[in-house]
């Protein structure tokens, strides 16, 4: 009897094509007094559904009933098939011995085609148990029989399984061949669940090949397919978490894994899946610097895997457990032995994680002073540096660098670090999203630190500067890939903006947004971010390497560049200028961070009248910060301009508050390389200025109308805008009033924002909407955006400026062909960043710098709106006189009244870049 002439047997393939419908029809069969054979099929279908999507205990009850009914029907083939399904459920329930016994009986009872299906499912169980050799043997026996029987569905399943086992063993090419063959077969069937599984499997293959954006895209596509079928996605969650961790998103991976564990517990789901989720949660917690959480998750995972007799997985969980113990400061000789034993077992399994375990054993031995043991383990780990995926090669180069350090060879350390960071460079440039590029640098933090220490010992200040630059603000080295013209992405961004505007309106009215609105806003954020992370990098690599001699030539004799490097917690000041680099030791980074927070709190208080008594306290804190951050270098700054290049963790320091910098032409840059690029950035032709006034400002953006009138009055026919080269085009025009209250230069020019060269465009009221603002900002010489700023520490690329129709977010700016040459942001918190990766910053200013912006004025703290107005007017006066942003900001501070509110406002603003 076959499925082709018995509708009840058709329910078995249906459970993977349309699970919900198969469940309903199976329940109907049981309600119609079926024969033992048909009842066996119905109970098996319900058991499969419960096993994969519901309660494992109920699954076992239905499958045992199906087995007994098959025996009553005296159908050996039916009984063999049910025993195989029961075996899978028992193993997933953690009852490995009973599950394997069921397979033994199933193989004995079945024959031919049925036995091949049983062998395939036993191969799947071997894979679950981590016994890859046995899995390949069973699937090797099954595939020819399934092909001979022209069983397309089961052949495709077997090929997919074999590909998955190949991936677990690191054989990416073999896996891709099998995945391709399986997908061609799935295209001939209606098995929607299996098709979704094939997409998920291709995502796993892309990840193993090092293509993180493709992996995220495919896994998201698979999730959409599963959602249409209404099926849970616990295995997909595990795989997605692995990809997120490789992309530097460990905190996000931990949250996803913990959420899946809670959902699985809620339905009484598979014990095997719970153990796997605990393992991935433990790894994510370790990478997220939460060692106690990692310890707790890994310990439970080890216990579950041991009970399930899953040695392969248990060994991986033990590796994470040891790593977590080391992270909590528990290094010991016992842990060296434990890590070495784990490395040996992983190597015997052929697991790609084996070098990681050897590296761990070597690190612990080095810390204990056991140099001979360390060399032995590190030599094993170093073998992976020439082959495999990027992160495995990084592990090998890290081991090689530690070997060279133990051998007293600074040259060997630097060479290993150079090669390892080169591998990571190549990997990073495959990523299109600036967030992924920034977070991926965390993988190179150890190598960068090793190289800095080695250069400090052997190479002098110049070499230390070179290595400080090698892994500082690398996300700015090339523009992020421009988001595609994706209609789904554009629709999501428009909907997000509308919902955010409604939420803000509710808060302004003294209430809070409806929960449903907030949920939808969060969903749209996830969709925008997800689609952005799918972008692949287009830049071939970073060929413009930092050159100390070039930097010194560009600085000349007057300008000083102060780069702060942090080694073992202490700030080292690299003072560049007058053709040389000098090094000074300053204070401890941790103390400087605490002092910077005190200063920020003081500036927040001074933004409100009545806090004048705190001004001397804030000034004293500035003097302490100078001692901690500049040390003796403060006495060697000369009298000319100063460029400060701080590490990411000091991005909130108001540098103009430091006594030695207070009266100077001062600019800040994420790196010396970034400053050089800004110096070399030419302004766009035409000199168009764009003045934007958003809603809800306490001052009403009072400087914007005055600036509009000033620019209109000072522009002669054919004349240039402030601080820009003479235009090549037509004359400027006065301002007029456009629809919706917007005021703009060339008021009646068709196209509105597409003003002629040299024009001043003013957008306010209903004209200050995001699409219009972006259109006019693109390629402008100067932009002044007076709007409320919001920094999102949880998701920095959703930091925003409030426009008439909602938030203008960082993702919007990344759609510009060229961001404005100069941007002035008189908005609270526009110079705040999230510090991620090795030494990267994510925020509004750092998003603009790679896109063509050479200079930004922004602030690091909340400011008094009214006090901002005279500062901005004075700043533009300096620009109109041909000064740079840094020069104009210095003069604008000096022109402010001497009261505490105005002084604090001036200190809160910084000039970034070199324009």
mmCIF file with all atom_site columns, C-alpha atoms in Angstrom, residues 7 9 130 226 253 391 606 770 827 870 906:
data_model
loop_
_atom_site.group_PDB
_atom_site.id
_atom_site.type_symbol
_atom_site.label_atom_id
_atom_site.label_alt_id
_atom_site.label_comp_id
_atom_site.label_asym_id
_atom_site.label_entity_id
_atom_site.label_seq_id
_atom_site.pdbx_PDB_ins_code
_atom_site.Cartn_x
_atom_site.Cartn_y
_atom_site.Cartn_z
_atom_site.occupancy
_atom_site.B_iso_or_equiv
_atom_site.pdbx_formal_charge
_atom_site.auth_seq_id
_atom_site.auth_comp_id
_atom_site.auth_asym_id
_atom_site.auth_atom_id
_atom_site.pdbx_PDB_model_num
ATOM 1  C CA . UNK A 1 7   ? -5.178 9.258  1.288  1.00 0.00 ? 7   UNK A CA 1
ATOM 2  C CA . UNK A 1 9   ? -0.728 7.651  4.028  1.00 0.00 ? 9   UNK A CA 1
ATOM 3  C CA . UNK A 1 130 ? 27.755 14.498 17.249 1.00 0.00 ? 130 UNK A CA 1
ATOM 4  C CA . UNK A 1 226 ? 8.631  29.033 8.684  1.00 0.00 ? 226 UNK A CA 1
ATOM 5  C CA . UNK A 1 253 ? 22.642 36.522 20.409 1.00 0.00 ? 253 UNK A CA 1
ATOM 6  C CA . UNK A 1 391 ? 38.087 33.485 12.455 1.00 0.00 ? 391 UNK A CA 1
ATOM 7  C CA . UNK A 1 606 ? 24.962 73.946 34.226 1.00 0.00 ? 606 UNK A CA 1
ATOM 8  C CA . UNK A 1 770 ? 12.939 63.784 5.985  1.00 0.00 ? 770 UNK A CA 1
ATOM 9  C CA . UNK A 1 827 ? 21.430 69.645 19.072 1.00 0.00 ? 827 UNK A CA 1
ATOM 10 C CA . UNK A 1 870 ? 24.485 83.271 20.263 1.00 0.00 ? 870 UNK A CA 1
ATOM 11 C CA . UNK A 1 906 ? 30.546 76.448 24.702 1.00 0.00 ? 906 UNK A CA 1
#
